[in-house]
Tab-separated table of C-alpha atoms in Angstrom:
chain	number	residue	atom	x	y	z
A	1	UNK	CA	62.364	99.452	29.195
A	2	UNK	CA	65.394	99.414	26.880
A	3	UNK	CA	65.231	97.183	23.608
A	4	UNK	CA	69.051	96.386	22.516
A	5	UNK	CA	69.146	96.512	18.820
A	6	UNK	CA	72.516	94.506	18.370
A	7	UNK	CA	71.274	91.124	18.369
A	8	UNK	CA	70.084	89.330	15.166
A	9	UNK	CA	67.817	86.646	14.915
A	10	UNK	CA	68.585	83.540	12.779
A	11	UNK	CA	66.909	81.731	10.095
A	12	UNK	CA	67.574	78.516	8.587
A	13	UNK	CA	67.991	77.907	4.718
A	14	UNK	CA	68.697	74.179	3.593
A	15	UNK	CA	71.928	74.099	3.649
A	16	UNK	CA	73.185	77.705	5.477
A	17	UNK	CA	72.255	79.700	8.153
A	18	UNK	CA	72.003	83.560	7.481
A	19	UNK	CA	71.924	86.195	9.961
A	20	UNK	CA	68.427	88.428	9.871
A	21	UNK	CA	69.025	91.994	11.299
A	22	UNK	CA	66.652	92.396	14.496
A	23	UNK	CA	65.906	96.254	12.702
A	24	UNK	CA	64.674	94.339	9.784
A	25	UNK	CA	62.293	91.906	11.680
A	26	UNK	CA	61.367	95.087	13.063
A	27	UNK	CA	60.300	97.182	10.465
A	28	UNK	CA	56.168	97.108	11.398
A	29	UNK	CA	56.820	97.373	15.217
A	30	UNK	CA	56.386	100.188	16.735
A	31	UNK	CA	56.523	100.726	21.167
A	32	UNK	CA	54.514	103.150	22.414
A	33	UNK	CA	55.656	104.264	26.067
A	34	UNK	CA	55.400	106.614	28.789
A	35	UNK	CA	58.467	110.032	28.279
A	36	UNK	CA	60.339	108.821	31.314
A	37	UNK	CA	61.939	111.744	32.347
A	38	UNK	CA	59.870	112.862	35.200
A	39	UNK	CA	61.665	109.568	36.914
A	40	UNK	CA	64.991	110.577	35.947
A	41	UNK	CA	65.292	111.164	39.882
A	42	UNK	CA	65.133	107.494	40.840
A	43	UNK	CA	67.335	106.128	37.776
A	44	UNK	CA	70.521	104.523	37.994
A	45	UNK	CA	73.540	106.925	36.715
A	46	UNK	CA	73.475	104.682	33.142
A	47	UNK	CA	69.691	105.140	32.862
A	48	UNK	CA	70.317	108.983	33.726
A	49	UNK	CA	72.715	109.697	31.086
A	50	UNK	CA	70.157	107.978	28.438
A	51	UNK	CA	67.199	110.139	29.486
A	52	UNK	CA	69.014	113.283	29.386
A	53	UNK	CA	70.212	112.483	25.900
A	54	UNK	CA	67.466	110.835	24.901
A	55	UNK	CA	63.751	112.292	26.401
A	56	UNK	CA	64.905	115.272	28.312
A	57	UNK	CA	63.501	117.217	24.630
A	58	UNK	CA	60.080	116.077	25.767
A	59	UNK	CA	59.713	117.882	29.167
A	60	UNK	CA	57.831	116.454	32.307
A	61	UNK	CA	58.681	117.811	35.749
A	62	UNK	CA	59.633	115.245	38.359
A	63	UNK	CA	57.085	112.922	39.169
A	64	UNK	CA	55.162	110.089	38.161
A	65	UNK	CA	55.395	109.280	34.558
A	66	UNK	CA	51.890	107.982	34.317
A	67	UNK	CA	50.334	110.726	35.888
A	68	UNK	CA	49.302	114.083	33.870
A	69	UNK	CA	49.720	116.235	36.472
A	70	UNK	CA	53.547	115.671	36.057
A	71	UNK	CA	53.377	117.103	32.267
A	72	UNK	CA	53.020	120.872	30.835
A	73	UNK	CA	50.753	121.478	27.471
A	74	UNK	CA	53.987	121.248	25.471
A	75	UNK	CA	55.538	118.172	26.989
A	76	UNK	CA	55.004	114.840	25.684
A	77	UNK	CA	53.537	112.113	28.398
A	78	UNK	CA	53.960	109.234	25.867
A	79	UNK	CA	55.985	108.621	22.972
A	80	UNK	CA	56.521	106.742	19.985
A	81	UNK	CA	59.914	104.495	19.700
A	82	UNK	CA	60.624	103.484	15.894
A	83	UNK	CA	62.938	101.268	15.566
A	84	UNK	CA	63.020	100.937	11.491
A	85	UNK	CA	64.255	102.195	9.546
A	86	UNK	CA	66.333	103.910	12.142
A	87	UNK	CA	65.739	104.628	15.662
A	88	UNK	CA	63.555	107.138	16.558
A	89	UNK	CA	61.432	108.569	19.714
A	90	UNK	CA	59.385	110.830	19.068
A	91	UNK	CA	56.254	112.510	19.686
A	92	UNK	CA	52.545	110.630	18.725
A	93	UNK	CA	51.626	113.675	16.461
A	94	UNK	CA	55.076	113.550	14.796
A	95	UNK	CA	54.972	109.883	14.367
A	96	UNK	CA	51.336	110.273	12.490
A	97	UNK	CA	53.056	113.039	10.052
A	98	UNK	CA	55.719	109.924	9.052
A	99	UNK	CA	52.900	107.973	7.943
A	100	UNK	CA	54.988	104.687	9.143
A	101	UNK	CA	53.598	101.466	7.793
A	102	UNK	CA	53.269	99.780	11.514
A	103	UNK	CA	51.682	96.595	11.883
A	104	UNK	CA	52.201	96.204	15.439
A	105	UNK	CA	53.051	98.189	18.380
A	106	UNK	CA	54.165	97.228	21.964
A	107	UNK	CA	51.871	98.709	24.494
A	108	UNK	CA	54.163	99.821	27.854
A	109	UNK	CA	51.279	99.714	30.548
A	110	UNK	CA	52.940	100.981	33.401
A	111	UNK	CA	54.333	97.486	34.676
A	112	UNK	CA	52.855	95.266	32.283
A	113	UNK	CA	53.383	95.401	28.364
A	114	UNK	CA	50.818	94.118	25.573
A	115	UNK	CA	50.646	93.824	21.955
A	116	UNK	CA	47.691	95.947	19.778
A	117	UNK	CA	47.361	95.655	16.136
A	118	UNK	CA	45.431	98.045	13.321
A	119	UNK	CA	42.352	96.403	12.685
A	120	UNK	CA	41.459	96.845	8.786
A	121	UNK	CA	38.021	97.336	7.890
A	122	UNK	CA	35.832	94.429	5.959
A	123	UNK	CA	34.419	95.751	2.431
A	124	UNK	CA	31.216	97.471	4.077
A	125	UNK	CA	34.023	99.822	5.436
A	126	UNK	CA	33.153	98.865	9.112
A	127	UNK	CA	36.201	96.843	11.250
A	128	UNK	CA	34.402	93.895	11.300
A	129	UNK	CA	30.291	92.468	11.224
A	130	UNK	CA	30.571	92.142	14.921
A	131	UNK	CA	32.187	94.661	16.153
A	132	UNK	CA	31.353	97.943	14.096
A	133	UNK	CA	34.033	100.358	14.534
A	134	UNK	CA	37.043	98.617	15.478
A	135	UNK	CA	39.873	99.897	14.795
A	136	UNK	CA	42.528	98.108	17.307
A	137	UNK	CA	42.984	94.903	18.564
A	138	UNK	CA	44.648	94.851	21.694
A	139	UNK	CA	45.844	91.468	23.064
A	140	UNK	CA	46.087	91.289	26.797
A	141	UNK	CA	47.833	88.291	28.274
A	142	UNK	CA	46.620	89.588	32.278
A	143	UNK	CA	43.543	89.869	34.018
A	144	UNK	CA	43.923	93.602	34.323
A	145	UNK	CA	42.093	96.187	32.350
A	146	UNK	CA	44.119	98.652	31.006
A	147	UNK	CA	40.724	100.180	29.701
A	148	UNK	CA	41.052	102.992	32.834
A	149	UNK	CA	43.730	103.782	34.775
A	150	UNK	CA	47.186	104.882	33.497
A	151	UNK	CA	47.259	101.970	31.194
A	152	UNK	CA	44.574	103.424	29.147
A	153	UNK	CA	46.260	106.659	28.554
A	154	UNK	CA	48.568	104.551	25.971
A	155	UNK	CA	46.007	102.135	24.830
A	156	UNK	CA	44.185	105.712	23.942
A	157	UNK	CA	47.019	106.754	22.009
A	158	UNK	CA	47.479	103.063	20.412
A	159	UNK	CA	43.723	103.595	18.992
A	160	UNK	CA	44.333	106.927	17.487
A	161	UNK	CA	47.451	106.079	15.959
A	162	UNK	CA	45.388	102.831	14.596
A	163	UNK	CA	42.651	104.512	13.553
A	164	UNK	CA	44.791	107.405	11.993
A	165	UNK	CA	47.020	105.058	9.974
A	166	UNK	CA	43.740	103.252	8.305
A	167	UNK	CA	41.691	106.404	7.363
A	168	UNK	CA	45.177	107.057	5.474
A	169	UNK	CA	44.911	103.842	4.227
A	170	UNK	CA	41.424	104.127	2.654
């Protein structure tokens, strides 16, 4: 579930081609994940050393990351990975204090990943006419619903963070 940063994507002008930092193409994504440290038991030794530098902060006992009972109050069962404008993973409550601009977010579902969106409101204030208050749109390429289950735990936290970052919009 690691994103490499170090490639660039490529544009062409008319007559050059100029290089397009992947952070910058980034900039209004945001991945919203399970803390995978309660696995750190079955990682390789490379995936080890990450979580230990990287989500051991966020607590979990060992277990299944998708599955509360493998969490304390203070530990954080998902977080938020930023990737603009420089790489951050961090908590869901400490991503809404940044007030980040995100216009997209990557949905980790616990084996399958989909793509959710804010929904802006119409003029009336409501999401849209037929769907009254709408604040995400999720798009699910599978059959499964991630609507229960431990896919719904970050579709959950996908709606608050939605929903948060348009009342600030308002």
């Amino acid at each position: 579930h690691t994103l490499s940063l170090s490639h660039t994507a490529t544009t062409t002008a008319t007559t050059t081609t100029a290089p397009t930092p992947l952070l910058d193409v980034l900039e209004g994504v945001i991945f919203i994940r399970f803390n995978q440290w309660p696995e750190r038991g079955d990682s390789s030794h490379e995936e080890a050393e990450r979580l230990v530098t990287e989500e051991s902060e966020f607590g979990g006992r060992f277990g299944d990351k998708a599955n509360p009972a493998s969490f304390d109050e203070d530990d954080a069962m998902v977080l938020v990975e930023v990737f603009h404008p420089r790489h951050q993973l961090i908590r869901p409550r400490d991503f809404v204090a940044l007030d980040h601009p995100w216009r997209a977010a990557i949905l980790d579902l616990n084996g399958h990943f989909a793509v959710a969106c804010p929904v802006a409101p119409d003029s009336s204030g409501r999401s849209s006419k037929q769907k009254p208050g709408v604040d995400l749109c999720m798009y699910n390429t599978t059959s499964g619903n991630y609507l229960n289950g431990s896919g719904a735990i970050i579709v959950a936290v996908a709606h608050d963070l939605a929903k948060n970052a348009l009342e600030r919009r308002r």
